[in-house]
CSV table of C-alpha atoms in Angstrom, one decimal:
chain,number,residue,atom,x,y,z
A,1,MET,CA,0.5,0.1,0.5
A,2,SER,CA,1.9,3.2,-1.0
A,3,LEU,CA,1.0,6.2,0.9
A,4,THR,CA,1.0,10.3,-0.6
A,5,THR,CA,1.7,13.0,0.6
A,6,PRO,CA,-1.2,15.5,0.0
A,7,THR,CA,0.4,18.5,-1.9
A,8,THR,CA,-1.2,21.7,-0.8
A,9,PRO,CA,-1.9,24.5,-3.5
A,10,THR,CA,0.0,27.2,-3.7
A,11,THR,CA,-2.1,30.9,-3.4
A,12,THR,CA,0.3,33.9,-4.5
A,13,ALA,CA,-0.7,36.6,-2.6
A,14,THR,CA,-0.9,39.4,-4.9
A,15,ALA,CA,-0.4,43.1,-3.7
A,16,PRO,CA,-3.2,44.7,-4.5
A,17,SER,CA,-2.2,47.5,-6.9
A,18,VAL,CA,-1.9,51.4,-5.7
A,19,THR,CA,-1.5,54.0,-8.3
A,20,THR,CA,0.2,56.9,-6.4
A,21,THR,CA,-0.3,60.2,-7.4
A,22,GLU,CA,1.6,62.5,-7.7
A,23,PRO,CA,1.6,66.4,-6.8
A,24,THR,CA,1.4,68.2,-9.4
A,25,TRP,CA,3.0,71.6,-9.2
A,26,SER,CA,1.7,74.4,-11.5
A,27,ARG,CA,5.1,76.7,-11.9
A,28,PRO,CA,4.3,80.2,-11.2
A,29,ALA,CA,3.8,82.7,-13.8
A,30,VAL,CA,7.9,84.3,-14.3
A,31,SER,CA,7.2,88.1,-14.8
A,32,GLY,CA,10.7,87.5,-16.4
A,33,ALA,CA,12.3,87.9,-13.3
A,34,PRO,CA,13.1,84.5,-10.9
A,35,VAL,CA,11.9,84.1,-7.3
A,36,VAL,CA,14.5,84.6,-5.1
A,37,SER,CA,14.9,83.2,-1.5
A,38,ALA,CA,15.1,86.5,0.8
A,39,THR,CA,16.7,84.5,3.7
A,40,SER,CA,19.2,82.1,0.9
A,41,GLY,CA,19.1,84.0,-2.0
A,42,ALA,CA,18.7,81.0,-4.1
A,43,PRO,CA,15.8,80.8,-6.4
A,44,ALA,CA,12.6,79.6,-5.0
A,45,PRO,CA,11.2,76.4,-6.6
A,46,GLY,CA,9.7,76.9,-10.1
A,47,ALA,CA,12.2,79.6,-11.1
A,48,VAL,CA,13.0,79.3,-14.5
A,49,PRO,CA,17.8,79.4,-14.6
A,50,GLY,CA,18.0,82.2,-17.4
A,51,ASP,CA,15.3,84.8,-16.9
A,52,ALA,CA,16.7,87.4,-14.6
A,53,THR,CA,16.7,90.7,-15.9
A,54,ASP,CA,18.6,93.9,-15.1
A,55,SER,CA,15.8,94.3,-12.8
A,56,ALA,CA,15.7,90.9,-10.7
A,57,ALA,CA,19.6,91.3,-10.7
A,58,ASP,CA,19.4,94.0,-8.9
A,59,ASP,CA,17.4,93.3,-5.9
A,60,ALA,CA,19.2,90.1,-5.3
A,61,THR,CA,22.7,92.6,-5.1
A,62,GLY,CA,20.2,94.8,-2.9
A,63,SER,CA,19.8,97.8,-5.7
A,64,THR,CA,17.3,100.4,-4.1
A,65,ALA,CA,14.9,101.7,-5.9
A,66,GLY,CA,14.8,104.2,-8.5
A,67,HIS,CA,18.7,102.0,-9.5
A,68,ARG,CA,16.8,99.0,-10.5
A,69,THR,CA,15.7,99.3,-13.8
A,70,ARG,CA,18.1,99.8,-16.5
A,71,PRO,CA,16.6,101.4,-19.4
A,72,ARG,CA,17.5,100.3,-23.2
A,73,HIS,CA,19.8,102.8,-24.6
A,74,ARG,CA,18.9,104.0,-28.2
A,75,PRO,CA,21.8,103.9,-30.5
A,76,ARG,CA,22.4,107.1,-32.4
A,77,PRO,CA,21.4,107.0,-36.4
A,78,VAL,CA,24.6,106.3,-38.4
A,79,ALA,CA,24.9,109.7,-40.1
A,80,LEU,CA,24.7,111.3,-36.6
A,81,ARG,CA,27.6,109.2,-35.7
A,82,ALA,CA,30.0,109.9,-38.8
A,83,ALA,CA,28.8,113.8,-38.3
A,84,TRP,CA,30.3,113.7,-34.9
A,85,PHE,CA,33.2,111.6,-35.8
A,86,ALA,CA,34.6,113.9,-38.5
A,87,ALA,CA,34.1,116.6,-35.6
A,88,ALA,CA,36.2,114.7,-34.1
A,89,LEU,CA,39.0,114.3,-36.4
A,90,PHE,CA,38.6,118.4,-37.4
A,91,TRP,CA,39.3,119.4,-33.3
A,92,THR,CA,42.0,116.7,-32.5
A,93,ALA,CA,43.8,118.1,-36.5
A,94,PHE,CA,43.1,121.9,-34.3
A,95,ALA,CA,44.6,120.7,-31.3
A,96,VAL,CA,47.8,119.0,-32.9
A,97,LEU,CA,48.6,122.2,-35.2
A,98,GLU,CA,48.2,124.3,-31.8
A,99,GLY,CA,50.6,122.9,-30.1
A,100,VAL,CA,53.3,122.4,-32.7
A,101,ASN,CA,52.4,126.1,-33.9
A,102,HIS,CA,52.9,127.3,-30.0
A,103,GLY,CA,55.2,125.0,-28.4
A,104,TRP,CA,54.9,122.3,-25.6
A,105,LEU,CA,52.8,124.4,-23.1
A,106,ALA,CA,49.5,124.2,-25.9
A,107,GLY,CA,50.5,120.8,-26.8
A,108,GLY,CA,50.6,120.1,-22.9
A,109,MET,CA,46.9,121.7,-22.7
A,110,ALA,CA,45.0,119.9,-25.4
A,111,LEU,CA,46.4,116.5,-24.0
A,112,LEU,CA,45.2,117.5,-20.8
A,113,PHE,CA,41.5,118.9,-21.6
A,114,ALA,CA,41.5,115.6,-24.2
A,115,VAL,CA,41.2,113.6,-21.0
A,116,ALA,CA,39.6,115.7,-18.5
A,117,PRO,CA,36.1,116.0,-18.7
A,118,ASP,CA,36.2,111.9,-18.2
A,119,LEU,CA,37.5,113.1,-14.6
A,120,THR,CA,34.6,114.6,-13.2
A,121,MET,CA,33.6,110.9,-12.3
A,122,LEU,CA,36.4,110.7,-9.7
A,123,ALA,CA,33.8,113.1,-8.2
A,124,ALA,CA,31.5,110.0,-7.3
A,125,ILE,CA,34.0,108.4,-4.8
A,126,GLY,CA,32.3,108.5,-1.4
A,127,ASP,CA,28.8,107.9,-3.1
A,128,PRO,CA,27.2,104.9,-1.0
A,129,THR,CA,24.3,104.3,-3.9
A,130,PRO,CA,24.7,101.0,-5.2
A,131,THR,CA,24.6,100.2,-9.4
A,132,VAL,CA,24.7,98.1,-11.7
A,133,ARG,CA,26.8,97.7,-15.0
A,134,GLY,CA,27.5,101.4,-17.0
A,135,GLN,CA,25.6,103.3,-15.2
A,136,LEU,CA,27.4,106.3,-13.6
A,137,PRO,CA,27.2,107.1,-9.3
A,138,PRO,CA,24.3,109.9,-9.3
A,139,ARG,CA,26.6,112.3,-7.4
A,140,ALA,CA,28.6,112.1,-10.8
A,141,VAL,CA,26.0,113.2,-12.8
A,142,PRO,CA,25.6,116.6,-12.8
A,143,TYR,CA,29.7,116.9,-13.5
A,144,TYR,CA,29.2,114.7,-15.7
A,145,ASN,CA,27.4,116.0,-18.3
A,146,LEU,CA,28.7,119.8,-17.8
A,147,ALA,CA,32.0,118.6,-18.9
A,148,HIS,CA,30.2,116.7,-21.3
A,149,ARG,CA,28.0,119.2,-23.0
A,150,ALA,CA,29.6,121.0,-26.5
A,151,ALA,CA,27.8,123.9,-25.8
A,152,VAL,CA,30.6,124.6,-23.0
A,153,PRO,CA,33.2,124.6,-25.1
A,154,LEU,CA,32.3,125.7,-27.8
A,155,GLY,CA,30.5,128.9,-26.2
A,156,LEU,CA,33.8,130.0,-24.4
A,157,ALA,CA,36.4,128.9,-27.8
A,158,VAL,CA,33.7,131.9,-29.1
A,159,LEU,CA,34.2,134.3,-26.3
A,160,TYR,CA,38.3,133.5,-26.4
A,161,THR,CA,38.3,134.7,-30.3
A,162,PHE,CA,36.9,137.8,-29.7
A,163,THR,CA,38.0,138.6,-26.1
A,164,ALA,CA,40.8,136.9,-25.2
A,165,PRO,CA,44.6,137.6,-26.4
A,166,LYS,CA,45.4,136.3,-29.5
A,167,GLU,CA,48.9,135.1,-28.2
A,168,TRP,CA,47.5,132.7,-25.8
A,169,ALA,CA,47.3,130.1,-27.8
A,170,PRO,CA,47.2,127.6,-24.5
A,171,LEU,CA,43.4,128.4,-23.5
A,172,PHE,CA,42.5,127.6,-27.5
A,173,ALA,CA,44.0,124.9,-27.8
A,174,ALA,CA,42.3,123.2,-24.3
A,175,LEU,CA,39.4,123.6,-26.0
A,176,CYS,CA,39.9,122.1,-29.1
A,177,GLY,CA,41.1,119.5,-27.0
A,178,TRP,CA,38.2,119.3,-24.7
A,179,LEU,CA,35.7,119.5,-27.7
A,180,ALA,CA,37.2,116.3,-29.5
A,181,HIS,CA,36.8,113.8,-26.0
A,182,ILE,CA,33.2,114.9,-26.3
A,183,SER,CA,32.9,114.3,-30.4
A,184,TYR,CA,34.9,111.0,-29.8
A,185,ASP,CA,32.8,110.1,-27.3
A,186,ARG,CA,29.5,111.2,-29.0
A,187,ALA,CA,30.5,109.1,-32.4
A,188,PHE,CA,31.3,106.1,-30.5
A,189,GLY,CA,27.8,106.1,-28.8
A,190,TYR,CA,28.4,107.8,-24.9
A,191,GLY,CA,26.3,110.5,-24.3
A,192,LEU,CA,25.1,112.9,-21.7
A,193,ARG,CA,23.9,110.4,-18.5
A,194,THR,CA,20.0,110.8,-16.9
A,195,LYS,CA,19.7,112.2,-13.2
A,196,GLU,CA,19.8,108.5,-12.3
A,197,GLY,CA,23.2,108.1,-14.0
A,198,PHE,CA,22.1,106.3,-17.5
A,199,GLN,CA,22.9,107.2,-20.9
A,200,ARG,CA,20.1,109.6,-22.3
A,201,ASP,CA,18.7,108.2,-25.9
């Protein structure tokens, strides 16, 4: 007589299928600047890299209100810049001629006033106002604009022609160098500044 061991049917337990639903995060509308955490300075969730504008970058660096947005600078027409360049060459030649005809003092004055207008930016030393790239500190703006108005040296040159002694040529050479500096600036796209320190159109 044979003994058979009863076999117990094996049942495979299947785990119930669980469908996990990931929360759907809606990306916030980006208005051109990422949301930056006030404590760590890192972009908040949902921020899109590469969307930072000048305004957002300035907020992150702590710029004060009124100095955050850099206005777009429209380039001057090519014909106008060419005219300024021609004027620059004219005043440069005049300054060199004054130096050759009247000696080293006239030439030195012409060279000094050819760079002096930009020295007005030194008036911004110690100005605590934060600035962005291309912005002149507001403290220096009045001095910079005064030194870069072509009417100032041109008017002095006319006044010199009718009142100053003709033998003192270094003054006229200095005015020629000054006008050459302003003309080169205009020819290369640099001009007067707004009160915030940005380039005017």
